[in-house]
Amino acid sequence: MAHRSEKILSNKNNLQVLHEDNHIIVVNKRAGDIVQGDKTGDKPLSEVVKSYLKDKYNKEGNVYLGVVHRLDRPTTGIVLFSKTSKALPRLNKLFAEKTAKKTYWALVKNEPPKTSGTLIHWLKKNPKNNKSTAYIKEVEGSKKAILHYKIIQTLDNFYLLEIDLETGRHHQIRVQLSSIGCPIKGDLKYGFNRSNKDASISLHARTLRFVHPVKKEDLKFTAPLPNEAVWNACNN
C-alpha cells in the first residue's frame, strides 16, 4: 500500500499566527484547513482561531470572529480574520473594492506561453461538481475573470509563478492556469496528472497588503511556504 503523508490540520495549539492586534488576526492556513464551516461538518479554521483566542485570553463567553475572505481547502497561505465588529465591515469594504491586494505563488509543470502575461476569461461555476469552466468569450451565467502572472523561478521540474488577481472568482487561478495548459501541481480537478501526498495543491496565498481598518496604517504580511520538498527549492 502506498504511503501517504499524514495531513496536519491547524488546531489551537499549532495555529500559525502571523500577526495579531486588538482588531485583526492573520494566520497561515495549512492545506486541508477549511476556512468556514460547510456540509462536511469538519471544524473550520474560524472555530480554531476562536478556540485559540478563548484560551489565550481566558475568555469565559463567546469569542467574536469575523470571516473576511476564504481560500480553497487544498490551498495554503494567508487568511485574515476580524476580531471586532467595528473592523469587519471596514475590512469587507476593502476586499469588495479590491483595495486589499493578494499575491499568490503557484507551482506548475508546464511552461506558460509567455514569461509574464494577463489572462482574461469568463468563468462559469457548476455547483453540482464544485468546478468552474473557463471560456474565451462571455457565455450565459459567466463572470469575467482577470489575473496577471509572471514566472519568478524555474525549478528542475516546475515553474514558480507569481499571480496577482484583479477579480476573485470561484477557483479562478486554478481554472485559468489550467486553461493555458499549466494546471497547478496536485490539482487533479483541473488537469494535473497526480495528487500531492497530503491532498494539497501547490497554490499558496503568499502576501496580503491592506490598510488597517482602525489604525489606518499600511500593512503587508507574507506567509511562509509549506515545508515540502518542491516548495523548499523555491527562493524565499
Short mmCIF file of C-alpha atoms in Angstrom, two decimals:
data_model
loop_
_atom_site.label_atom_id
_atom_site.label_comp_id
_atom_site.label_asym_id
_atom_site.label_seq_id
_atom_site.Cartn_x
_atom_site.Cartn_y
_atom_site.Cartn_z
CA MET A 1 0.00 0.00 0.00
CA ALA A 2 1.39 3.39 -0.99
CA HIS A 3 2.42 5.57 1.89
CA ARG A 4 0.61 8.89 2.12
CA SER A 5 1.70 11.80 4.26
CA GLU A 6 -0.41 12.41 7.31
CA LYS A 7 -2.39 15.57 6.76
CA ILE A 8 -1.69 18.03 9.58
CA LEU A 9 -4.57 20.41 10.19
CA SER A 10 -4.49 23.56 12.28
CA ASN A 11 -5.61 23.42 15.90
CA LYS A 12 -5.46 25.92 18.76
CA ASN A 13 -2.01 24.65 19.78
CA ASN A 14 -0.27 24.65 16.41
CA LEU A 15 -2.02 27.66 14.82
CA GLN A 16 0.45 29.68 12.72
CA VAL A 17 -0.31 33.26 13.75
CA LEU A 18 1.48 35.84 11.60
CA HIS A 19 0.04 38.93 13.31
CA GLU A 20 -2.49 39.82 15.96
CA ASP A 21 -3.67 43.10 17.43
CA ASN A 22 -6.90 44.33 19.03
CA HIS A 23 -8.85 44.26 15.78
CA ILE A 24 -7.37 41.65 13.44
CA ILE A 25 -5.63 38.29 13.42
CA VAL A 26 -3.67 36.97 10.41
CA VAL A 27 -2.88 33.26 10.13
CA ASN A 28 -1.05 30.95 7.76
CA LYS A 29 -3.57 28.31 6.64
CA ARG A 30 -2.48 24.71 6.20
CA ALA A 31 -3.66 22.56 3.31
CA GLY A 32 -6.82 20.79 4.38
CA ASP A 33 -7.99 23.57 6.70
CA ILE A 34 -11.44 24.77 5.72
CA VAL A 35 -11.88 28.49 6.39
CA GLN A 36 -15.61 28.45 7.16
CA GLY A 37 -18.00 25.63 8.04
CA ASP A 38 -19.56 23.60 5.22
CA LYS A 39 -21.53 20.42 4.66
CA THR A 40 -18.56 18.21 5.65
CA GLY A 41 -19.08 19.21 9.27
CA ASP A 42 -15.30 19.48 9.76
CA LYS A 43 -14.12 22.06 12.29
CA PRO A 44 -13.35 25.22 10.30
CA LEU A 45 -10.33 27.44 10.75
CA SER A 46 -12.61 30.21 12.05
CA GLU A 47 -13.56 27.98 15.02
CA VAL A 48 -9.91 27.00 15.57
CA VAL A 49 -8.97 30.69 15.79
CA LYS A 50 -11.83 31.29 18.24
CA SER A 51 -10.55 28.43 20.43
CA TYR A 52 -7.04 29.87 20.26
CA LEU A 53 -8.26 33.34 21.34
CA LYS A 54 -10.52 31.91 24.05
CA ASP A 55 -7.55 30.07 25.57
CA LYS A 56 -5.04 32.86 25.12
CA TYR A 57 -7.19 35.48 26.85
CA ASN A 58 -9.01 33.13 29.20
CA LYS A 59 -12.39 34.31 27.89
CA GLU A 60 -15.49 32.93 29.51
CA GLY A 61 -18.17 33.70 26.94
CA ASN A 62 -18.28 33.50 23.17
CA VAL A 63 -15.39 34.90 21.17
CA TYR A 64 -16.23 37.25 18.30
CA LEU A 65 -14.53 36.47 14.98
CA GLY A 66 -15.46 37.74 11.53
CA VAL A 67 -14.56 35.85 8.35
CA VAL A 68 -13.29 38.40 5.82
CA HIS A 69 -12.30 36.15 2.88
CA ARG A 70 -11.71 32.48 2.07
CA LEU A 71 -9.15 30.19 0.48
CA ASP A 72 -9.91 26.88 -1.22
CA ARG A 73 -9.46 23.95 1.13
CA PRO A 74 -6.39 22.37 -0.58
CA THR A 75 -4.51 25.69 -0.79
CA THR A 76 -2.22 27.24 1.81
CA GLY A 77 -1.34 30.75 2.92
CA ILE A 78 -2.62 33.98 4.40
CA VAL A 79 -6.09 34.29 5.88
CA LEU A 80 -7.25 37.44 7.64
CA PHE A 81 -9.96 37.46 10.32
CA SER A 82 -11.61 40.35 12.15
CA LYS A 83 -11.61 40.31 15.95
CA THR A 84 -14.13 43.14 16.34
CA SER A 85 -17.49 44.04 14.87
CA LYS A 86 -16.08 47.53 14.24
CA ALA A 87 -13.32 46.23 11.95
CA LEU A 88 -15.33 43.65 9.98
CA PRO A 89 -17.42 45.93 7.72
CA ARG A 90 -14.35 48.08 7.03
CA LEU A 91 -12.33 45.02 6.02
CA ASN A 92 -15.23 43.72 3.92
CA LYS A 93 -15.27 47.07 2.10
CA LEU A 94 -11.50 46.87 1.39
CA PHE A 95 -11.93 43.45 -0.19
CA ALA A 96 -15.11 44.40 -2.07
CA GLU A 97 -13.41 47.48 -3.52
CA LYS A 98 -10.24 45.49 -4.36
CA THR A 99 -8.01 47.77 -2.30
CA ALA A 100 -6.76 44.76 -0.35
CA LYS A 101 -4.08 43.18 -2.57
CA LYS A 102 -3.42 39.44 -2.55
CA THR A 103 -0.45 37.84 -4.29
CA TYR A 104 -0.29 34.08 -4.83
CA TRP A 105 2.52 31.68 -5.70
CA ALA A 106 1.78 28.58 -7.77
CA LEU A 107 3.89 25.66 -8.96
CA VAL A 108 3.08 24.42 -12.47
CA LYS A 109 4.75 21.66 -14.51
CA ASN A 110 4.37 23.19 -17.96
CA GLU A 111 5.97 26.45 -19.02
CA PRO A 112 3.42 29.24 -19.68
CA PRO A 113 3.35 30.61 -23.25
CA LYS A 114 4.95 33.87 -22.06
CA THR A 115 7.23 34.71 -19.12
CA SER A 116 4.55 37.14 -17.94
CA GLY A 117 1.06 37.95 -19.07
CA THR A 118 -2.56 38.75 -18.33
CA LEU A 119 -5.26 36.11 -18.57
CA ILE A 120 -8.86 37.12 -19.27
CA HIS A 121 -11.62 34.53 -19.28
CA TRP A 122 -15.30 34.22 -18.47
CA LEU A 123 -15.84 31.63 -15.75
CA LYS A 124 -18.99 29.66 -15.15
CA LYS A 125 -19.41 27.67 -11.94
CA ASN A 126 -21.15 24.31 -11.82
CA PRO A 127 -22.39 23.85 -8.23
CA LYS A 128 -23.04 20.13 -8.81
CA ASN A 129 -19.36 19.23 -9.14
CA ASN A 130 -17.99 22.40 -7.48
CA LYS A 131 -15.98 23.21 -10.59
CA SER A 132 -15.62 26.23 -12.86
CA THR A 133 -15.17 26.26 -16.63
CA ALA A 134 -13.23 28.98 -18.46
CA TYR A 135 -14.50 30.45 -21.73
CA ILE A 136 -12.68 32.88 -24.01
CA LYS A 137 -15.86 34.90 -24.51
CA GLU A 138 -18.88 35.63 -22.40
CA VAL A 139 -21.49 32.89 -22.04
CA GLU A 140 -24.76 32.91 -20.14
CA GLY A 141 -24.17 32.88 -16.38
CA SER A 142 -20.44 33.52 -16.65
CA LYS A 143 -18.36 36.14 -14.83
CA LYS A 144 -15.31 37.93 -16.16
CA ALA A 145 -12.02 36.85 -14.56
CA ILE A 146 -8.68 38.67 -14.85
CA LEU A 147 -5.31 37.72 -13.43
CA HIS A 148 -1.69 38.72 -14.05
CA TYR A 149 1.14 36.20 -13.79
CA LYS A 150 4.90 36.07 -14.16
CA ILE A 151 7.48 33.30 -13.90
CA ILE A 152 9.69 34.12 -10.88
CA GLN A 153 11.74 30.92 -10.74
CA THR A 154 12.47 27.89 -12.91
CA LEU A 155 12.97 24.68 -10.91
CA ASP A 156 14.09 21.26 -12.12
CA ASN A 157 10.58 20.06 -12.95
CA PHE A 158 8.33 23.02 -12.22
CA TYR A 159 7.84 26.73 -12.82
CA LEU A 160 7.09 29.05 -9.91
CA LEU A 161 4.54 31.67 -10.88
CA GLU A 162 3.56 34.83 -9.02
CA ILE A 163 -0.07 35.76 -9.55
CA ASP A 164 -2.00 38.95 -8.87
CA LEU A 165 -5.77 38.81 -9.07
CA GLU A 166 -7.96 41.59 -10.42
CA THR A 167 -11.13 39.61 -9.75
CA GLY A 168 -11.98 36.98 -7.17
CA ARG A 169 -13.92 34.20 -8.90
CA HIS A 170 -14.58 30.61 -7.86
CA HIS A 171 -11.35 28.56 -8.36
CA GLN A 172 -10.13 31.40 -10.58
CA ILE A 173 -6.36 30.81 -10.51
CA ARG A 174 -6.79 27.05 -10.80
CA VAL A 175 -9.07 27.12 -13.84
CA GLN A 176 -7.35 30.00 -15.64
CA LEU A 177 -3.87 28.44 -15.38
CA SER A 178 -5.29 25.08 -16.44
CA SER A 179 -6.87 26.71 -19.49
CA ILE A 180 -3.41 27.76 -20.78
CA GLY A 181 -2.04 24.25 -20.26
CA CYS A 182 -0.48 24.94 -16.85
CA PRO A 183 -2.50 23.08 -14.21
CA ILE A 184 -1.23 23.57 -10.65
CA LYS A 185 0.81 20.75 -9.11
CA GLY A 186 -1.51 18.30 -7.36
CA ASP A 187 -4.73 19.80 -8.77
CA LEU A 188 -6.50 16.73 -10.16
CA LYS A 189 -9.75 18.67 -10.53
CA TYR A 190 -8.18 20.97 -13.11
CA GLY A 191 -5.99 18.58 -15.04
CA PHE A 192 -2.82 17.80 -13.12
CA ASN A 193 -1.90 14.13 -13.57
CA ARG A 194 -1.31 13.11 -9.96
CA SER A 195 -2.18 14.26 -6.47
CA ASN A 196 0.17 15.66 -3.83
CA LYS A 197 0.80 13.25 -0.95
CA ASP A 198 -1.21 15.35 1.51
CA ALA A 199 -4.03 16.07 -0.99
CA SER A 200 -2.94 19.72 -1.17
CA ILE A 201 -2.47 21.69 -4.36
CA SER A 202 0.67 23.80 -4.79
CA LEU A 203 -1.09 27.16 -4.62
CA HIS A 204 -0.09 29.47 -1.78
CA ALA A 205 -1.56 32.85 -0.77
CA ARG A 206 1.87 34.44 -0.32
CA THR A 207 1.29 38.11 0.57
CA LEU A 208 -1.57 40.34 1.64
CA ARG A 209 -1.46 44.14 1.65
CA PHE A 210 -4.20 46.31 3.09
CA VAL A 211 -4.86 49.37 5.23
CA HIS A 212 -5.55 48.61 8.89
CA PRO A 213 -9.31 49.06 9.46
CA VAL A 214 -8.84 51.19 12.60
CA LYS A 215 -5.25 52.45 12.76
CA LYS A 216 -5.20 53.27 9.01
CA GLU A 217 -1.62 52.03 8.68
CA ASP A 218 -0.42 50.28 5.52
CA LEU A 219 0.17 46.63 6.35
CA LYS A 220 1.86 43.83 4.42
CA PHE A 221 2.12 40.22 5.56
CA THR A 222 3.99 37.31 3.98
CA ALA A 223 3.09 33.68 4.69
CA PRO A 224 5.98 31.19 4.95
CA LEU A 225 5.89 28.44 2.33
CA PRO A 226 4.80 24.91 3.26
CA ASN A 227 7.64 22.70 4.49
CA GLU A 228 7.60 20.42 1.47
CA ALA A 229 10.40 19.40 -0.91
CA VAL A 230 9.35 21.37 -4.01
CA TRP A 231 8.44 24.48 -2.03
CA ASN A 232 11.75 24.22 -0.16
CA ALA A 233 13.54 24.52 -3.54
CA CYS A 234 11.94 27.94 -4.10
CA ASN A 235 13.79 31.13 -3.24
CA ASN A 236 12.31 32.56 -0.08
#
